[in-house]
PDB file of C-alpha atoms in Angstrom:
ATOM      1  CA  UNK A  20     115.749  91.738 101.550  1.00 72.00           C
ATOM      2  CA  UNK A  21     112.394  93.129 100.596  1.00 79.00           C
ATOM      3  CA  UNK A  22     111.830  96.766  99.677  1.00 87.00           C
ATOM      4  CA  UNK A  23     108.945  98.938  98.567  1.00 92.00           C
ATOM      5  CA  UNK A  24     108.990 102.024  96.374  1.00 94.00           C
ATOM      6  CA  UNK A  25     106.207 104.558  96.089  1.00 94.00           C
ATOM      7  CA  UNK A  26     106.739 106.835  93.128  1.00 86.00           C
ATOM      8  CA  UNK A  27     104.713 109.852  94.145  1.00 87.00           C
ATOM      9  CA  UNK A  28     105.517 111.646  97.371  1.00 90.00           C
ATOM     10  CA  UNK A  29     102.843 114.307  97.068  1.00 94.00           C
ATOM     11  CA  UNK A  30      99.681 114.287  94.987  1.00 96.00           C
ATOM     12  CA  UNK A  31      97.140 117.079  94.761  1.00 97.00           C
ATOM     13  CA  UNK A  32      93.771 116.420  93.165  1.00 97.00           C
ATOM     14  CA  UNK A  33      90.414 118.102  92.901  1.00 97.00           C
ATOM     15  CA  UNK A  34      87.318 116.338  94.146  1.00 96.00           C
ATOM     16  CA  UNK A  35      85.888 113.812  91.674  1.00 96.00           C
ATOM     17  CA  UNK A  36      89.250 113.316  89.992  1.00 97.00           C
ATOM     18  CA  UNK A  37      90.546 109.790  89.552  1.00 97.00           C
ATOM     19  CA  UNK A  38      93.437 108.556  91.647  1.00 97.00           C
ATOM     20  CA  UNK A  39      96.227 106.121  90.977  1.00 97.00           C
ATOM     21  CA  UNK A  40      99.155 105.723  93.361  1.00 97.00           C
ATOM     22  CA  UNK A  41     102.081 103.632  92.271  1.00 96.00           C
ATOM     23  CA  UNK A  42     103.758 100.941  94.335  1.00 96.00           C
ATOM     24  CA  UNK A  43     106.555  98.627  93.295  1.00 96.00           C
ATOM     25  CA  UNK A  44     108.184  96.042  95.474  1.00 94.00           C
ATOM     26  CA  UNK A  45     111.309  93.996  95.407  1.00 89.00           C
ATOM     27  CA  UNK A  46     111.123  90.442  96.697  1.00 81.00           C
ATOM     28  CA  UNK A  47     111.845  87.154  95.051  1.00 74.00           C
ATOM     29  CA  UNK A  48     109.241  84.942  96.653  1.00 78.00           C
ATOM     30  CA  UNK A  49     105.574  84.872  97.500  1.00 80.00           C
ATOM     31  CA  UNK A  50     104.349  88.130  98.966  1.00 85.00           C
ATOM     32  CA  UNK A  51     101.413  89.569 100.786  1.00 89.00           C
ATOM     33  CA  UNK A  52     100.639  93.157  99.771  1.00 92.00           C
ATOM     34  CA  UNK A  53      98.858  95.898 101.659  1.00 94.00           C
ATOM     35  CA  UNK A  54      97.749  99.482 101.381  1.00 96.00           C
ATOM     36  CA  UNK A  55      97.348 101.433 104.592  1.00 96.00           C
ATOM     37  CA  UNK A  56      95.952 104.922 105.072  1.00 96.00           C
ATOM     38  CA  UNK A  57      96.847 107.414 107.761  1.00 95.00           C
ATOM     39  CA  UNK A  58      94.468 110.318 108.276  1.00 94.00           C
ATOM     40  CA  UNK A  59      95.945 113.434 109.872  1.00 90.00           C
ATOM     41  CA  UNK A  60      96.889 112.792 113.475  1.00 86.00           C
ATOM     42  CA  UNK A  61      95.748 109.191 113.427  1.00 89.00           C
ATOM     43  CA  UNK A  62      97.280 105.737 113.272  1.00 89.00           C
ATOM     44  CA  UNK A  63      97.509 103.529 110.224  1.00 92.00           C
ATOM     45  CA  UNK A  64      94.405 101.724 109.070  1.00 93.00           C
ATOM     46  CA  UNK A  65      94.155  98.960 106.508  1.00 93.00           C
ATOM     47  CA  UNK A  66      92.582  99.906 103.175  1.00 96.00           C
ATOM     48  CA  UNK A  67      92.995  96.596 101.412  1.00 95.00           C
ATOM     49  CA  UNK A  68      95.196  93.548 101.168  1.00 92.00           C
ATOM     50  CA  UNK A  69      96.220  90.905  98.688  1.00 92.00           C
ATOM     51  CA  UNK A  70      97.237  87.405  99.707  1.00 88.00           C
ATOM     52  CA  UNK A  71      96.221  85.219  96.781  1.00 87.00           C
ATOM     53  CA  UNK A  72      93.521  84.714  94.165  1.00 90.00           C
ATOM     54  CA  UNK A  73      91.973  87.500  92.113  1.00 93.00           C
ATOM     55  CA  UNK A  74      94.703  90.098  91.518  1.00 94.00           C
ATOM     56  CA  UNK A  75      92.132  92.896  91.558  1.00 96.00           C
ATOM     57  CA  UNK A  76      91.396  93.615  95.179  1.00 96.00           C
ATOM     58  CA  UNK A  77      88.616  95.825  96.446  1.00 96.00           C
ATOM     59  CA  UNK A  78      88.961  97.592  99.749  1.00 94.00           C
ATOM     60  CA  UNK A  79      87.063 100.017 101.889  1.00 93.00           C
ATOM     61  CA  UNK A  80      85.824 103.460 100.850  1.00 94.00           C
ATOM     62  CA  UNK A  81      85.812 102.648  97.128  1.00 96.00           C
ATOM     63  CA  UNK A  82      89.522 101.905  96.839  1.00 97.00           C
ATOM     64  CA  UNK A  83      90.911  99.055  94.797  1.00 97.00           C
ATOM     65  CA  UNK A  84      94.341  97.785  93.857  1.00 98.00           C
ATOM     66  CA  UNK A  85      95.700  95.517  91.177  1.00 96.00           C
ATOM     67  CA  UNK A  86      98.531  93.089  91.731  1.00 95.00           C
ATOM     68  CA  UNK A  87     100.626  92.655  88.587  1.00 95.00           C
ATOM     69  CA  UNK A  88     103.174  90.000  89.377  1.00 91.00           C
ATOM     70  CA  UNK A  89     105.221  90.493  86.215  1.00 92.00           C
ATOM     71  CA  UNK A  90     105.714  94.151  87.079  1.00 94.00           C
ATOM     72  CA  UNK A  91     106.130  93.663  90.833  1.00 94.00           C
ATOM     73  CA  UNK A  92     103.462  96.306  91.235  1.00 96.00           C
ATOM     74  CA  UNK A  93     100.434  96.875  93.440  1.00 97.00           C
ATOM     75  CA  UNK A  94      98.934 100.215  92.427  1.00 97.00           C
ATOM     76  CA  UNK A  95      96.096 101.800  94.348  1.00 97.00           C
ATOM     77  CA  UNK A  96      93.154 103.323  92.492  1.00 97.00           C
ATOM     78  CA  UNK A  97      89.955 105.184  93.162  1.00 98.00           C
ATOM     79  CA  UNK A  98      87.710 106.440  90.359  1.00 97.00           C
ATOM     80  CA  UNK A  99      86.505 109.562  92.130  1.00 97.00           C
ATOM     81  CA  UNK A 100      88.232 111.032  95.188  1.00 97.00           C
ATOM     82  CA  UNK A 101      86.588 113.019  97.943  1.00 97.00           C
ATOM     83  CA  UNK A 102      87.939 115.726 100.215  1.00 96.00           C
ATOM     84  CA  UNK A 103      87.803 113.181 103.053  1.00 96.00           C
ATOM     85  CA  UNK A 104      90.406 111.054 101.235  1.00 97.00           C
ATOM     86  CA  UNK A 105      93.062 113.604 102.155  1.00 97.00           C
ATOM     87  CA  UNK A 106      95.607 111.464 103.981  1.00 97.00           C
ATOM     88  CA  UNK A 107      98.926 109.709 103.644  1.00 96.00           C
ATOM     89  CA  UNK A 108      98.924 106.346 101.907  1.00 97.00           C
ATOM     90  CA  UNK A 109     101.438 103.587 102.494  1.00 95.00           C
ATOM     91  CA  UNK A 110     102.106 100.496 100.459  1.00 95.00           C
ATOM     92  CA  UNK A 111     103.584  97.542 102.337  1.00 93.00           C
ATOM     93  CA  UNK A 112     104.858  94.083 101.541  1.00 90.00           C
ATOM     94  CA  UNK A 113     105.338  91.019 103.661  1.00 85.00           C
ATOM     95  CA  UNK A 114     107.501  88.229 102.389  1.00 77.00           C
ATOM     96  CA  UNK A 115     107.212  84.661 103.539  1.00 63.00           C
ATOM     97  CA  UNK A 116     110.167  84.838 105.891  1.00 60.00           C
ATOM     98  CA  UNK A 117     109.892  86.280 109.362  1.00 59.00           C
ATOM     99  CA  UNK A 118     106.510  87.919 108.953  1.00 67.00           C
ATOM    100  CA  UNK A 119     108.143  91.353 108.692  1.00 77.00           C
ATOM    101  CA  UNK A 120     106.127  94.112 107.077  1.00 84.00           C
ATOM    102  CA  UNK A 121     108.151  96.556 104.975  1.00 88.00           C
ATOM    103  CA  UNK A 122     106.668  99.924 104.069  1.00 91.00           C
ATOM    104  CA  UNK A 123     107.176 102.348 101.248  1.00 92.00           C
ATOM    105  CA  UNK A 124     107.944 105.997 101.918  1.00 92.00           C
ATOM    106  CA  UNK A 125     104.319 107.040 101.681  1.00 94.00           C
ATOM    107  CA  UNK A 126     102.316 109.294  99.385  1.00 95.00           C
ATOM    108  CA  UNK A 127     100.674 112.360 100.814  1.00 95.00           C
ATOM    109  CA  UNK A 128      97.373 113.025  99.043  1.00 97.00           C
ATOM    110  CA  UNK A 129      95.592 116.323  99.251  1.00 97.00           C
ATOM    111  CA  UNK A 130      92.115 116.609  97.749  1.00 97.00           C
ATOM    112  CA  UNK A 131      90.904 120.130  97.115  1.00 95.00           C
ATOM    113  CA  UNK A 132      87.173 120.730  97.580  1.00 89.00           C
TER     114      UNK A 132
ATOM    115  CA  UNK B   6      90.014  99.030 116.670  1.00 59.00           C
ATOM    116  CA  UNK B   7      92.382  96.314 117.793  1.00 68.00           C
ATOM    117  CA  UNK B   8      93.243  96.358 121.479  1.00 91.00           C
ATOM    118  CA  UNK B   9      96.614  98.075 121.342  1.00 95.00           C
ATOM    119  CA  UNK B  10      97.654 100.736 123.821  1.00 96.00           C
ATOM    120  CA  UNK B  11     100.850 102.712 123.579  1.00 97.00           C
ATOM    121  CA  UNK B  12     102.213 104.713 126.476  1.00 96.00           C
ATOM    122  CA  UNK B  13     103.119 107.439 126.817  1.00 97.00           C
ATOM    123  CA  UNK B  14     101.444 109.156 123.867  1.00 96.00           C
ATOM    124  CA  UNK B  15     103.767 112.133 124.023  1.00 97.00           C
ATOM    125  CA  UNK B  16     107.155 112.550 125.630  1.00 97.00           C
ATOM    126  CA  UNK B  17     109.863 115.156 125.641  1.00 97.00           C
ATOM    127  CA  UNK B  18     113.217 114.053 126.989  1.00 97.00           C
ATOM    128  CA  UNK B  19     116.761 115.315 127.123  1.00 97.00           C
ATOM    129  CA  UNK B  20     119.678 114.001 125.126  1.00 97.00           C
ATOM    130  CA  UNK B  21     121.473 111.207 126.927  1.00 97.00           C
ATOM    131  CA  UNK B  22     118.572 110.079 129.097  1.00 97.00           C
ATOM    132  CA  UNK B  23     117.057 106.599 128.881  1.00 96.00           C
ATOM    133  CA  UNK B  24     113.505 106.295 127.588  1.00 97.00           C
ATOM    134  CA  UNK B  25     111.129 103.339 127.563  1.00 98.00           C
ATOM    135  CA  UNK B  26     108.018 103.135 125.444  1.00 98.00           C
ATOM    136  CA  UNK B  27     105.384 100.548 126.179  1.00 98.00           C
ATOM    137  CA  UNK B  28     103.043  98.665 123.893  1.00 98.00           C
ATOM    138  CA  UNK B  29     100.259  96.636 125.453  1.00 98.00           C
ATOM    139  CA  UNK B  30      97.882  94.378 123.513  1.00 96.00           C
ATOM    140  CA  UNK B  31      94.764  92.524 124.555  1.00 95.00           C
ATOM    141  CA  UNK B  32      94.474  90.420 121.367  1.00 90.00           C
ATOM    142  CA  UNK B  33      96.901  87.632 122.307  1.00 90.00           C
ATOM    143  CA  UNK B  34      98.661  88.089 118.970  1.00 90.00           C
ATOM    144  CA  UNK B  35     101.992  86.376 118.566  1.00 89.00           C
ATOM    145  CA  UNK B  36     103.869  89.056 116.609  1.00 90.00           C
ATOM    146  CA  UNK B  37     104.605  92.551 117.878  1.00 93.00           C
ATOM    147  CA  UNK B  38     106.583  95.266 116.118  1.00 93.00           C
ATOM    148  CA  UNK B  39     108.069  98.677 116.763  1.00 96.00           C
ATOM    149  CA  UNK B  40     108.275 101.109 113.868  1.00 96.00           C
ATOM    150  CA  UNK B  41     109.402 104.692 113.653  1.00 97.00           C
ATOM    151  CA  UNK B  42     107.778 107.107 111.238  1.00 94.00           C
ATOM    152  CA  UNK B  43     109.745 109.973 109.744  1.00 92.00           C
ATOM    153  CA  UNK B  44     108.825 112.250 106.835  1.00 85.00           C
ATOM    154  CA  UNK B  45     109.896 110.769 103.513  1.00 79.00           C
ATOM    155  CA  UNK B  46     110.896 107.447 105.047  1.00 85.00           C
ATOM    156  CA  UNK B  47     107.527 105.891 105.678  1.00 87.00           C
ATOM    157  CA  UNK B  48     107.613 103.435 108.546  1.00 91.00           C
ATOM    158  CA  UNK B  49     110.858 101.692 109.305  1.00 93.00           C
ATOM    159  CA  UNK B  50     111.043  98.579 111.420  1.00 92.00           C
ATOM    160  CA  UNK B  51     113.147  98.903 114.579  1.00 95.00           C
ATOM    161  CA  UNK B  52     112.639  95.539 116.266  1.00 95.00           C
ATOM    162  CA  UNK B  53     110.030  92.869 116.286  1.00 92.00           C
ATOM    163  CA  UNK B  54     109.039  89.922 118.440  1.00 92.00           C
ATOM    164  CA  UNK B  55     107.678  86.540 117.422  1.00 88.00           C
ATOM    165  CA  UNK B  56     106.995  85.301 120.925  1.00 90.00           C
ATOM    166  CA  UNK B  57     107.815  85.787 124.579  1.00 93.00           C
ATOM    167  CA  UNK B  58     111.534  86.478 124.893  1.00 93.00           C
ATOM    168  CA  UNK B  59     111.936  86.004 121.115  1.00 93.00           C
ATOM    169  CA  UNK B  60     112.978  89.207 119.374  1.00 94.00           C
ATOM    170  CA  UNK B  61     114.924  90.222 116.308  1.00 91.00           C
ATOM    171  CA  UNK B  62     116.334  93.367 114.767  1.00 92.00           C
ATOM    172  CA  UNK B  63     114.741  95.389 112.034  1.00 90.00           C
ATOM    173  CA  UNK B  64     116.389  97.761 109.607  1.00 88.00           C
ATOM    174  CA  UNK B  65     117.007 100.639 112.055  1.00 95.00           C
ATOM    175  CA  UNK B  66     117.786  98.896 115.336  1.00 96.00           C
ATOM    176  CA  UNK B  67     120.945 100.791 116.351  1.00 96.00           C
ATOM    177  CA  UNK B  68     120.426 102.666 119.618  1.00 96.00           C
ATOM    178  CA  UNK B  69     117.316 100.678 120.534  1.00 98.00           C
ATOM    179  CA  UNK B  70     116.644  97.577 122.569  1.00 97.00           C
ATOM    180  CA  UNK B  71     113.430  95.667 123.231  1.00 98.00           C
ATOM    181  CA  UNK B  72     112.038  93.199 125.679  1.00 97.00           C
ATOM    182  CA  UNK B  73     109.018  90.945 125.733  1.00 97.00           C
ATOM    183  CA  UNK B  74     108.526  89.155 129.024  1.00 96.00           C
ATOM    184  CA  UNK B  75     104.795  88.636 128.514  1.00 96.00           C
ATOM    185  CA  UNK B  76     102.685  88.047 125.414  1.00 95.00           C
ATOM    186  CA  UNK B  77     100.818  91.296 125.923  1.00 96.00           C
ATOM    187  CA  UNK B  78     103.715  93.694 126.492  1.00 97.00           C
ATOM    188  CA  UNK B  79     106.501  94.811 124.170  1.00 98.00           C
ATOM    189  CA  UNK B  80     108.877  97.461 125.486  1.00 98.00           C
ATOM    190  CA  UNK B  81     111.136  99.672 123.398  1.00 98.00           C
ATOM    191  CA  UNK B  82     114.093 101.271 125.177  1.00 98.00           C
ATOM    192  CA  UNK B  83     116.335 104.048 124.015  1.00 97.00           C
ATOM    193  CA  UNK B  84     119.365 103.541 126.250  1.00 93.00           C
ATOM    194  CA  UNK B  85     120.692 107.063 125.707  1.00 97.00           C
ATOM    195  CA  UNK B  86     118.370 109.214 123.650  1.00 97.00           C
ATOM    196  CA  UNK B  87     119.740 111.309 120.798  1.00 97.00           C
ATOM    197  CA  UNK B  88     118.116 114.032 118.718  1.00 97.00           C
ATOM    198  CA  UNK B  89     118.055 111.691 115.712  1.00 96.00           C
ATOM    199  CA  UNK B  90     115.595 109.531 117.628  1.00 97.00           C
ATOM    200  CA  UNK B  91     113.008 112.271 117.637  1.00 97.00           C
ATOM    201  CA  UNK B  92     110.177 110.593 115.795  1.00 97.00           C
ATOM    202  CA  UNK B  93     106.738 109.091 116.015  1.00 96.00           C
ATOM    203  CA  UNK B  94     106.864 105.496 117.188  1.00 97.00           C
ATOM    204  CA  UNK B  95     104.189 102.974 116.283  1.00 96.00           C
ATOM    205  CA  UNK B  96     103.589  99.585 117.750  1.00 96.00           C
ATOM    206  CA  UNK B  97     101.895  96.945 115.622  1.00 93.00           C
ATOM    207  CA  UNK B  98     100.633  93.416 116.186  1.00 92.00           C
ATOM    208  CA  UNK B  99      99.767  90.517 113.945  1.00 88.00           C
ATOM    209  CA  UNK B 100      98.924  86.878 114.244  1.00 81.00           C
ATOM    210  CA  UNK B 101     101.208  84.129 113.013  1.00 61.00           C
ATOM    211  CA  UNK B 102     100.930  82.889 109.459  1.00 54.00           C
ATOM    212  CA  UNK B 103      99.935  79.505 110.766  1.00 50.00           C
ATOM    213  CA  UNK B 104      96.552  80.851 111.748  1.00 50.00           C
ATOM    214  CA  UNK B 105      95.694  82.265 108.402  1.00 51.00           C
ATOM    215  CA  UNK B 106      96.426  85.403 106.475  1.00 59.00           C
ATOM    216  CA  UNK B 107      96.267  88.476 108.622  1.00 72.00           C
ATOM    217  CA  UNK B 108      97.269  92.078 108.462  1.00 82.00           C
ATOM    218  CA  UNK B 109      99.063  94.141 111.068  1.00 87.00           C
ATOM    219  CA  UNK B 110      97.106  96.382 113.415  1.00 90.00           C
ATOM    220  CA  UNK B 111      98.640  99.595 114.660  1.00 93.00           C
ATOM    221  CA  UNK B 112      98.588 101.501 117.884  1.00 95.00           C
ATOM    222  CA  UNK B 113      97.926 105.234 118.145  1.00 93.00           C
ATOM    223  CA  UNK B 114     101.587 106.153 118.175  1.00 95.00           C
ATOM    224  CA  UNK B 115     103.975 107.857 120.586  1.00 96.00           C
ATOM    225  CA  UNK B 116     105.457 111.212 119.666  1.00 96.00           C
ATOM    226  CA  UNK B 117     108.942 111.421 121.147  1.00 98.00           C
ATOM    227  CA  UNK B 118     110.989 114.606 121.122  1.00 97.00           C
ATOM    228  CA  UNK B 119     114.613 114.551 122.216  1.00 97.00           C
ATOM    229  CA  UNK B 120     115.974 118.003 123.053  1.00 96.00           C
TER     230      UNK B 120
END
């Protein structure tokens, strides 16, 4: 079975600070990896995804993530956060069986102006 | 936004009553999913469907059933609602792997309160 672990449940940053959210997954085969964002009161939206190729993936709104296969990690980064980045962030993995998407517990980010 | 409509958007129901949530898509995607979202647990898969009348259980399927009689509709039923099923329910859709790499698209969610 696949599983996803997000290390930080709550993160508070000031504007312009750098962000890194950890994500580790457990799955023995080929995986697709995703980061989703959920703004307050809204549904989940895709930030970025990794399927194959360059392990450094760039997404929307200045976010990027690096897939490190040896560490089973897919950490999300942003060099300079904005107040509008306040949201909950979810890492997800999809293995190659059944097309099921498994989510981590989420990280709630608050950016102080 | 992908064409996904969840109904109702909000519902309050009493313990022991049956409840059906509907997910309707206009994208003709093969896969449809029901997740529940609870604080600290992220999104947990309840059931999913990989085609008309083809469904399978997710990690938290107890107390829930689903049906998919048409490509566009995926129904989630709580046969006898309990307070532990108070949650926000999200429907998601995705295309099959055979048509290329795709992500899942989510509906707006249904907030269900069981009193």
